[in-house]
Short mmCIF file of C-alpha atoms in Angstrom, two decimals:
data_model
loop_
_atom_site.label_atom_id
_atom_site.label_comp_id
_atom_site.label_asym_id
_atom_site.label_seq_id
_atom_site.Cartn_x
_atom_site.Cartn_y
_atom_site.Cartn_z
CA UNK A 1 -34.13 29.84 144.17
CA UNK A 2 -37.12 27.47 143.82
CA UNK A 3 -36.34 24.82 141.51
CA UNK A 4 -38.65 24.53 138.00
CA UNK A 5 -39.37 22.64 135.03
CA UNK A 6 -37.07 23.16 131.91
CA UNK A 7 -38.71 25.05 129.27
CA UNK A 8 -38.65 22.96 126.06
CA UNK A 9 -40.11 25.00 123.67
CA UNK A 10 -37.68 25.86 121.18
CA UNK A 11 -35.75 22.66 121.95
CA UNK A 12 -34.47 21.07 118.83
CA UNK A 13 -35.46 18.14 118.13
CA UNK A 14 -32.36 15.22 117.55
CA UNK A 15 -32.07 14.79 113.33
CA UNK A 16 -31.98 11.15 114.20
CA UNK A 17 -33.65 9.71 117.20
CA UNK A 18 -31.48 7.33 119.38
CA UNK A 19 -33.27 3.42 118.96
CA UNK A 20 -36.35 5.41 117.23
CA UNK A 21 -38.38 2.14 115.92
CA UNK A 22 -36.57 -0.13 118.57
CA UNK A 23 -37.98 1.62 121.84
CA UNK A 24 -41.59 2.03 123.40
CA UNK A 25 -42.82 4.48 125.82
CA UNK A 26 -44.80 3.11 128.62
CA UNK A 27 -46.78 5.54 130.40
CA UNK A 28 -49.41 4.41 133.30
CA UNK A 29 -52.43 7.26 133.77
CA UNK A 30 -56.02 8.49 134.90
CA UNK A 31 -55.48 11.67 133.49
CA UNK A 32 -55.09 13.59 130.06
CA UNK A 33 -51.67 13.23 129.30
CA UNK A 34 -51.31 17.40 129.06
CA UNK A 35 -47.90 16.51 130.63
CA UNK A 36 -46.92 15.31 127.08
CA UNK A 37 -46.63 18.76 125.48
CA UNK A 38 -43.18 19.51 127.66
CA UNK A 39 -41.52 16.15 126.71
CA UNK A 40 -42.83 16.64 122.53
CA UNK A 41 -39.28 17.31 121.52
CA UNK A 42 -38.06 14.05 122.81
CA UNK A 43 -40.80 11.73 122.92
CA UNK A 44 -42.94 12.93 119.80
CA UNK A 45 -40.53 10.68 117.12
CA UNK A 46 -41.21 7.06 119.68
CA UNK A 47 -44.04 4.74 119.91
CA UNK A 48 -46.26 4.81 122.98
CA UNK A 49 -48.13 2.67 125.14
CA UNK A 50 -50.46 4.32 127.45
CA UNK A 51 -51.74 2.01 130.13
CA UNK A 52 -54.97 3.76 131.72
CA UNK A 53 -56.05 2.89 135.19
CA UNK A 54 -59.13 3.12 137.35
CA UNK A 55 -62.60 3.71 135.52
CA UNK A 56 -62.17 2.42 132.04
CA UNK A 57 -65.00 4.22 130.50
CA UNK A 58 -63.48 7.61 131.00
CA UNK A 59 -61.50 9.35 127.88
CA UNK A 60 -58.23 9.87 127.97
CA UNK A 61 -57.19 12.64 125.69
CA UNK A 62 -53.49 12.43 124.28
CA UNK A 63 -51.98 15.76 122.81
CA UNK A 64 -52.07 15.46 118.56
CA UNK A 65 -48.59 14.64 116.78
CA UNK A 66 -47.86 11.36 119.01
CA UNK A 67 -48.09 7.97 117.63
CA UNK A 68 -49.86 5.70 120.77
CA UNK A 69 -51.96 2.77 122.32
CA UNK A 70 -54.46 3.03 124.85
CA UNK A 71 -55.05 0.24 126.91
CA UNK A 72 -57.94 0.29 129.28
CA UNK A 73 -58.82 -2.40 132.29
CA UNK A 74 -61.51 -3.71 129.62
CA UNK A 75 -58.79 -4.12 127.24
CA UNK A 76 -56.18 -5.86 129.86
CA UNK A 77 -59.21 -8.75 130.63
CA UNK A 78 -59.86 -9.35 126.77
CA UNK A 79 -56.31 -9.64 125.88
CA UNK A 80 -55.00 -11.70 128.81
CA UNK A 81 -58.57 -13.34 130.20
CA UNK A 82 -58.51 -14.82 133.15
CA UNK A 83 -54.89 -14.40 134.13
CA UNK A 84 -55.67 -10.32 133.88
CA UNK A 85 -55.73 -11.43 137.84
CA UNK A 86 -51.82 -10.65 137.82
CA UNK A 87 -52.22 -7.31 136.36
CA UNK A 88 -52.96 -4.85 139.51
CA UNK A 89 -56.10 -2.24 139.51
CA UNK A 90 -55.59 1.34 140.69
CA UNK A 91 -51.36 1.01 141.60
CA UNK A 92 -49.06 2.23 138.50
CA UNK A 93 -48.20 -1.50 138.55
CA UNK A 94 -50.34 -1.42 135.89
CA UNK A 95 -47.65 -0.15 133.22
CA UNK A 96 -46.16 -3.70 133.83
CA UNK A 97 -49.35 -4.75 131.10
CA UNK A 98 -47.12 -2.31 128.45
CA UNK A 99 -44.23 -4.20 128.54
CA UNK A 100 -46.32 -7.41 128.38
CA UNK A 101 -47.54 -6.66 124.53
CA UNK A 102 -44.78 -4.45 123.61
CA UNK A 103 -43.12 -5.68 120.72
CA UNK A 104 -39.99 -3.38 121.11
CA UNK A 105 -36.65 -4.29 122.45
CA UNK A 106 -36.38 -1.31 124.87
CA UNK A 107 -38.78 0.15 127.08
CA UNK A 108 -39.11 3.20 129.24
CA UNK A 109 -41.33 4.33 131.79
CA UNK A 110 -42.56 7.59 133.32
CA UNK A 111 -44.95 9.16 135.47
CA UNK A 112 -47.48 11.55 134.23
CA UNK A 113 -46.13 14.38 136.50
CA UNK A 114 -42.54 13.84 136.01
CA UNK A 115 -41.27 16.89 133.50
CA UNK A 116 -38.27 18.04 132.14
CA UNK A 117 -35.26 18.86 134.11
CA UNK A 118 -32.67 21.52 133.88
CA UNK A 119 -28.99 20.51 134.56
CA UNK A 120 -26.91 22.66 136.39
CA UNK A 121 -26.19 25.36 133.26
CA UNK A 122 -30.06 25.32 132.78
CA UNK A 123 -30.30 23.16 129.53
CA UNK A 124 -33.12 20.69 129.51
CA UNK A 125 -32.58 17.37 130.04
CA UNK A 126 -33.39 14.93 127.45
CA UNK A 127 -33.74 12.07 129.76
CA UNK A 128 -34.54 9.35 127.26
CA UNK A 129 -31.59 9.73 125.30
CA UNK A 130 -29.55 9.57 128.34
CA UNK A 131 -30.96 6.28 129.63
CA UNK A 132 -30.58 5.28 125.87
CA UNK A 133 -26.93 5.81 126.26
CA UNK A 134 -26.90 4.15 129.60
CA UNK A 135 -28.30 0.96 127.94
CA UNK A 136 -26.01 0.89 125.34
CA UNK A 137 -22.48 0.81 127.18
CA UNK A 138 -21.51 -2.25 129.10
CA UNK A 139 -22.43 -2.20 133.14
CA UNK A 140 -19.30 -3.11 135.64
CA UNK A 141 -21.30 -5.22 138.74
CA UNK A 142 -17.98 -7.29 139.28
CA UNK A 143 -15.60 -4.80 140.57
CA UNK A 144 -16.08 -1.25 141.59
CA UNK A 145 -14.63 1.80 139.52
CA UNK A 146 -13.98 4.99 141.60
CA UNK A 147 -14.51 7.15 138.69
CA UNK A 148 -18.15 5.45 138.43
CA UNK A 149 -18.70 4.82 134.72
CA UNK A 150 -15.97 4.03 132.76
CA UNK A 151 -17.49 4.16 129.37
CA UNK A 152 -18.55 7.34 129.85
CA UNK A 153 -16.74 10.35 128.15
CA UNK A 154 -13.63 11.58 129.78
CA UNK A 155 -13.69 8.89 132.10
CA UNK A 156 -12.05 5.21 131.83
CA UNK A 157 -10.79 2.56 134.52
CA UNK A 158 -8.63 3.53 137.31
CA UNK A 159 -5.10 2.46 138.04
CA UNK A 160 -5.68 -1.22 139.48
CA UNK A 161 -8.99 -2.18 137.83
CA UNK A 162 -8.68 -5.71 136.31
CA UNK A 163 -8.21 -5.99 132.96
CA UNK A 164 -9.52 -9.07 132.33
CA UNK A 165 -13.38 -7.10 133.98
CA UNK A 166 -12.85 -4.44 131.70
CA UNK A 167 -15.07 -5.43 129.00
CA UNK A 168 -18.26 -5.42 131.00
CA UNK A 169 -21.57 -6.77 130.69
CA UNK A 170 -24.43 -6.01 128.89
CA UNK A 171 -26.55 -3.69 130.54
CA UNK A 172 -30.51 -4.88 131.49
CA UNK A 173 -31.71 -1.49 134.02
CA UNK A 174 -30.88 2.42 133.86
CA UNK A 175 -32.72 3.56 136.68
CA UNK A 176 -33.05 7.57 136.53
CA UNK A 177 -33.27 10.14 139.59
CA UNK A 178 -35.32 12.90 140.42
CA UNK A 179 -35.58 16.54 141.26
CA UNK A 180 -37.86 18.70 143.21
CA UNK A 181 -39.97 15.92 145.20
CA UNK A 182 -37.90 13.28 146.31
CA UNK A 183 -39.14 9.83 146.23
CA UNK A 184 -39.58 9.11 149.99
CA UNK A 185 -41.58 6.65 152.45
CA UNK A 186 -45.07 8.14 154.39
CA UNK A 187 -43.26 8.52 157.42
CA UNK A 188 -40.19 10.40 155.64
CA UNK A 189 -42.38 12.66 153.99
CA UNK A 190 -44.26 13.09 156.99
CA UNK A 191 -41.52 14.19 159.30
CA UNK A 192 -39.87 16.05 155.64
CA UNK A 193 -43.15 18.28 154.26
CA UNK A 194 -41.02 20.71 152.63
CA UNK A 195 -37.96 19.11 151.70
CA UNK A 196 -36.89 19.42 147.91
CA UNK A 197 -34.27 17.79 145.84
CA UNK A 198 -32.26 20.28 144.54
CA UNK A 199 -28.91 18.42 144.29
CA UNK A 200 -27.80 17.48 140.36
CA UNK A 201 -25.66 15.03 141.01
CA UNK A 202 -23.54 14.06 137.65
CA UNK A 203 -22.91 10.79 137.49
CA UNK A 204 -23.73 6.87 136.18
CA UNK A 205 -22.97 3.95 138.41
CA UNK A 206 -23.15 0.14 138.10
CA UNK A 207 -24.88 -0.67 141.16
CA UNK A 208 -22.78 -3.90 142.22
CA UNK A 209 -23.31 -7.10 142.41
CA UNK A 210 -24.82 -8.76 145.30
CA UNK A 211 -26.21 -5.00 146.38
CA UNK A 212 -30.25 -4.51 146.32
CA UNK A 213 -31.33 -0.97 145.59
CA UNK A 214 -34.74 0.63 145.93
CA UNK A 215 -35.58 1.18 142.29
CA UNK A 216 -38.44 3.91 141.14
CA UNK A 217 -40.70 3.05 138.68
CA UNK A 218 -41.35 6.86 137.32
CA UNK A 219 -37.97 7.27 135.22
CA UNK A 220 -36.53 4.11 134.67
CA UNK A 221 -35.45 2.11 131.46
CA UNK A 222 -34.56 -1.33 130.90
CA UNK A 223 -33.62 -3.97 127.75
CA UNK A 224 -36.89 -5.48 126.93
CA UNK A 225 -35.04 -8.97 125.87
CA UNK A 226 -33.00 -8.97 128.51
CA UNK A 227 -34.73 -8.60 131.71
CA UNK A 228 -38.67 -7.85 130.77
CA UNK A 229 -39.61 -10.67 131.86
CA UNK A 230 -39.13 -10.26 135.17
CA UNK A 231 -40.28 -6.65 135.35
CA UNK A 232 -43.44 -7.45 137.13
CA UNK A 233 -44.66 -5.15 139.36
CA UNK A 234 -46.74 -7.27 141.36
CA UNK A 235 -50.27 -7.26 143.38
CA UNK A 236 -50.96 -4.28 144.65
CA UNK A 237 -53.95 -1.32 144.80
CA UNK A 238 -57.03 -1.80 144.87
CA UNK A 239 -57.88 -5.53 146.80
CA UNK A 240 -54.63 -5.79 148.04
CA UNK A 241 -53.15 -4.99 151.49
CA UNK A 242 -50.93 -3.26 150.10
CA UNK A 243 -49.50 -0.46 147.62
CA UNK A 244 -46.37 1.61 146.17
CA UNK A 245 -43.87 -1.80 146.64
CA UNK A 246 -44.48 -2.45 143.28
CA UNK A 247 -41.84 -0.65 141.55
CA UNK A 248 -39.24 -1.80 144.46
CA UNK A 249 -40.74 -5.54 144.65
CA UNK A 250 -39.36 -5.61 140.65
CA UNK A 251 -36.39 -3.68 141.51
CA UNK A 252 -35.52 -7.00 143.85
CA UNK A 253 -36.06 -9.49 141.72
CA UNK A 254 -34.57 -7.93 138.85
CA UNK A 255 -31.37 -7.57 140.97
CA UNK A 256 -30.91 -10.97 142.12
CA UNK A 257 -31.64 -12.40 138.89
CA UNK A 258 -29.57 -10.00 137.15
CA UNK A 259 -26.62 -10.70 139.56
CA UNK A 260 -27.00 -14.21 138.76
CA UNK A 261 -27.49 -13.98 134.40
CA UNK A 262 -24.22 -11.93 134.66
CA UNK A 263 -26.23 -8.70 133.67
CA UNK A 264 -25.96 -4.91 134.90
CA UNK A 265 -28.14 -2.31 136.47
CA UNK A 266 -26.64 1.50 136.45
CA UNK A 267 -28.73 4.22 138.58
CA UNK A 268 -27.93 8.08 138.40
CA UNK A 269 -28.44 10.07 135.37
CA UNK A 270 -30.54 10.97 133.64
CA UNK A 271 -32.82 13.06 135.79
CA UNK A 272 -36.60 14.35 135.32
CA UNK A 273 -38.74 17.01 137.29
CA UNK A 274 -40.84 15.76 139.93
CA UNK A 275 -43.86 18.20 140.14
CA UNK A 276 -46.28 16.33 142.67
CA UNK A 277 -45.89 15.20 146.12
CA UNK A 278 -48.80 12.17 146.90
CA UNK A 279 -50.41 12.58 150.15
CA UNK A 280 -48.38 11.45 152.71
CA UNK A 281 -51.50 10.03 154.60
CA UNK A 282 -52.61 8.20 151.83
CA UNK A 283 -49.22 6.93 151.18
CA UNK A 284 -48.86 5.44 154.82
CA UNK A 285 -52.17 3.80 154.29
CA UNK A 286 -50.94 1.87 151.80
CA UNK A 287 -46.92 0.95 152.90
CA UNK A 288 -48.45 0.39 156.12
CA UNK A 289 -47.99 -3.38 156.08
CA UNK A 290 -45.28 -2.91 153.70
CA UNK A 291 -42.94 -0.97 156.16
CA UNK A 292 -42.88 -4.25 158.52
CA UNK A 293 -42.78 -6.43 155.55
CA UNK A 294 -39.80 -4.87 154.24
CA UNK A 295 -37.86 -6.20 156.89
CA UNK A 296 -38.35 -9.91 156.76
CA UNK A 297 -38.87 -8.97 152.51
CA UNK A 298 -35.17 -7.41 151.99
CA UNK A 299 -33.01 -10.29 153.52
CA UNK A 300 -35.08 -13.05 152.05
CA UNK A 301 -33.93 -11.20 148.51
CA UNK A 302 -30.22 -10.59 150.19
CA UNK A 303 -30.05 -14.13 150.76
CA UNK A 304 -31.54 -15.33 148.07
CA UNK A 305 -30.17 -18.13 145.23
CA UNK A 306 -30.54 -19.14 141.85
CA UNK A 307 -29.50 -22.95 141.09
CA UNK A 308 -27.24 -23.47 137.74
CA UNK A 309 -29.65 -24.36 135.41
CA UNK A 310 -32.18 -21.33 135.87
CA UNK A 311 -30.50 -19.89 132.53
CA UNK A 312 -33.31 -17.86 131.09
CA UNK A 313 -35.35 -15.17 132.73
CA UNK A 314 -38.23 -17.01 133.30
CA UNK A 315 -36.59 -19.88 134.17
CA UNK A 316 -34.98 -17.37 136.79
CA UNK A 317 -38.30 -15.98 137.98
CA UNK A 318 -40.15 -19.23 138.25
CA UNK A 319 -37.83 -20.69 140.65
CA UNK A 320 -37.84 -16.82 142.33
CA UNK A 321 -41.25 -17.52 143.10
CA UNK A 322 -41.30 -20.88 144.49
CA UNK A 323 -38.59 -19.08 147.18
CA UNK A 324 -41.44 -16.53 147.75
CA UNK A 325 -43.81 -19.04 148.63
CA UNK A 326 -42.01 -21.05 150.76
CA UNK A 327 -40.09 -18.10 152.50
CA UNK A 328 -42.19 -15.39 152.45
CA UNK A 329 -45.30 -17.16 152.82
CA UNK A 330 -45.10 -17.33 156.64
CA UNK A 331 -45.00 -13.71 156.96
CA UNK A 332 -48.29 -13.46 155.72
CA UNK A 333 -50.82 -15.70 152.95
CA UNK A 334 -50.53 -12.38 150.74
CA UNK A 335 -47.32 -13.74 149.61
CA UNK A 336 -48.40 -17.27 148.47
CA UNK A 337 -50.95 -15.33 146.51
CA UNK A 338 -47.99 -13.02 145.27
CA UNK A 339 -46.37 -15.86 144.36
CA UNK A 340 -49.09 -17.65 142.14
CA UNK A 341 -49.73 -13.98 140.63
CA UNK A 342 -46.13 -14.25 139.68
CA UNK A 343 -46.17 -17.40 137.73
CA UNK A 344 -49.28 -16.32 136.10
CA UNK A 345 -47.43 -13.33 134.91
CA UNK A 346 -45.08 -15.17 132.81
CA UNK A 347 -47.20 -18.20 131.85
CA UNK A 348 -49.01 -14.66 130.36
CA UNK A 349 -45.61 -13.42 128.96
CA UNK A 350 -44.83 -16.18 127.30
CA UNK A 351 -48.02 -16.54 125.50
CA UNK A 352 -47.81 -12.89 124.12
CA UNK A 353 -44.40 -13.10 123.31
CA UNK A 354 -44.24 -16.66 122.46
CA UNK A 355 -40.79 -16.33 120.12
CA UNK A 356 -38.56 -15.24 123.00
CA UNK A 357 -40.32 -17.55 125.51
CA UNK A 358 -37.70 -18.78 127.95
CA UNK A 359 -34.23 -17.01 125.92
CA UNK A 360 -31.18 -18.56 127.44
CA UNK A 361 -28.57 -16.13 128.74
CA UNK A 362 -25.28 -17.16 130.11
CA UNK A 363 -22.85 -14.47 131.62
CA UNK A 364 -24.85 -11.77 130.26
CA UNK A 365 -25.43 -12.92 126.37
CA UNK A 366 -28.61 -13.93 124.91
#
């Protein structure tokens, strides 16, 4: 049976939104955001920030009922002026600029052709209030629990987990999943033209510590306060050499600074509907250099350390970046310029969001 988008209409909508004026929306676009009118029963009580890319003169027309921000590329170089240089063109990166001047504590992120899901008994899924719940309970990076998440309902910790681990961590990252198109490589998809994810696979999991993971920018949620800072997508699109690391790029250095705050990333549910395969010959265009890089890129994160006092997330990302430069620089100059785009970002962080500038966090608490 081919798989399809969950209906919504009808859907109730929840009497009392889940972190309704503590959460923002980010959504990255060069469309009409048509895609809206599925998701209106979850997303129609939440604040969002639309982040349009490519030619800023075009309109953008956003279904009526939903309470939003446009940001254009004119808008990104007024607000941020010269260091707009760390804000990509033409790459999704550019829905890093809506966490920038979000004033919310949570954010999360989709693609304008991700839709609603079904689960297996054909209910739509209300992804956003399941990454809401993933953020909420505590994230176990220290020690592995068979059962996956333990502060889940109907599950706890096995026979043998310690006790003194039990209480967890706070939890920075839900990273969601996807069905119909899977998020694969050029070559993958290439070799895979017809492959669809049709596998609903029910389950949360801390990913652990001192594991990297490739994370997906198109459903994915994350504590503002706790890790934003370092949710940079990098340089990449147009006058780069490269594209579609940017979402992954983040993904590493979130991990290795989370792993060393004491904080927790859980991947699994909640999933969405992914309705549109990219072009596959585009796509190796752009991982081209990428798909070398990745292999001098992933053990320089695997091996990478964070001295004592980097105790903020800045702090954290700073010193992330001088790595970059020194390590990753010989692969190829892009990096050094990665790495000055980098500081940029948070010098430009800090100046929009100058009353958490440089928050201290030891094992996991702000």
């Amino acid at each position: 049976m081919a798989l399809e988008p969950a209906n919504t209409a009808g859907v109730p909508r929840t009497a009392t939104p889940l972190l309704k004026d503590e959460l923002d929306i980010v959504i990255p676009t060069i469309r009409n955001l048509d895609f809206l009118e599925m998701w209106r029963p979850f997303f129609e009580p939440y604040h969002l920030i639309i982040v349009q890319d490519g030619d800023p003169s075009k309109t953008i027309k956003v279904p009526e009922g939903f309470d939003y921000e446009l940001y254009n590329r004119n808008d990104i170089n007024r607000i941020l002026g010269p260091k707009a240089s760390c804000i990509s063109f033409k790459d999704s990166a550019c829905r890093c600029f809506g966490y920038m001047v979000s004033k919310k504590k949570y954010i999360f992120t989709i693609d304008d052709d991700c839709f609603v899901a079904k689960d297996p008994s054909g209910k739509a899924v209300n992804a956003l209030e399941q990454h809401i719940k993933n953020l909420l309970s505590p994230s176990t990076p220290f020690f592995f629990n068979t059962l996956y998440d333990p502060f889940r309902e109907g599950a706890d910790f096995v026979r043998g987990y310690p006790f003194s681990l039990r209480e967890g961590v706070p939890t920075a990252v839900s990273h969601g999943l996807w069905l119909n198109i899977p998020d694969y490589d050029a070559p993958t998809q290439l070799v895979k033209p017809m492959e669809r994810n049709t596998r609903f696979v029910d389950a949360v999991l801390t990913i652990p510590k001192g594991t990297l993971f490739p994370m997906c920018g198109m459903n994915l949620a994350f504590d503002r306060e706790l890790i934003g800072a370092a949710m940079y997508f990098g340089l990449m699109g147009d006058g780069q050499p490269i594209g579609r690391y940017d979402d992954m790029w983040a993904g590493w250095c979130i991990k290795v600074i989370c792993d060393h705050l004491g904080l927790g990333v859980k991947t699994g549910l909640p999933y969405i509907f992914h309705s549109k395969a990219s072009n596959p010959f585009v796509n190796l265009r752009k991982e081209y250099k990428g798909i070398f890089w990745q292999e001098e890129i992933i053990p320089f994160f695997q091996s990478a350390s964070l001295p004592k006092d980097c105790t903020s997330v800045q702090k954290c990302y700073i010193e992330l970046s001088k790595q970059v430069k020194e390590k990753l620089g010989k692969v190829d100059p892009y990096f050094d310029k990665l790495a000055d785009a980098m500081v940029t970002w948070i010098e430009a962080w800090d100046e929009l969001n100058p009353a958490g500038a440089g928050a201290t966090v030891t094992n996991g608490k702000a």
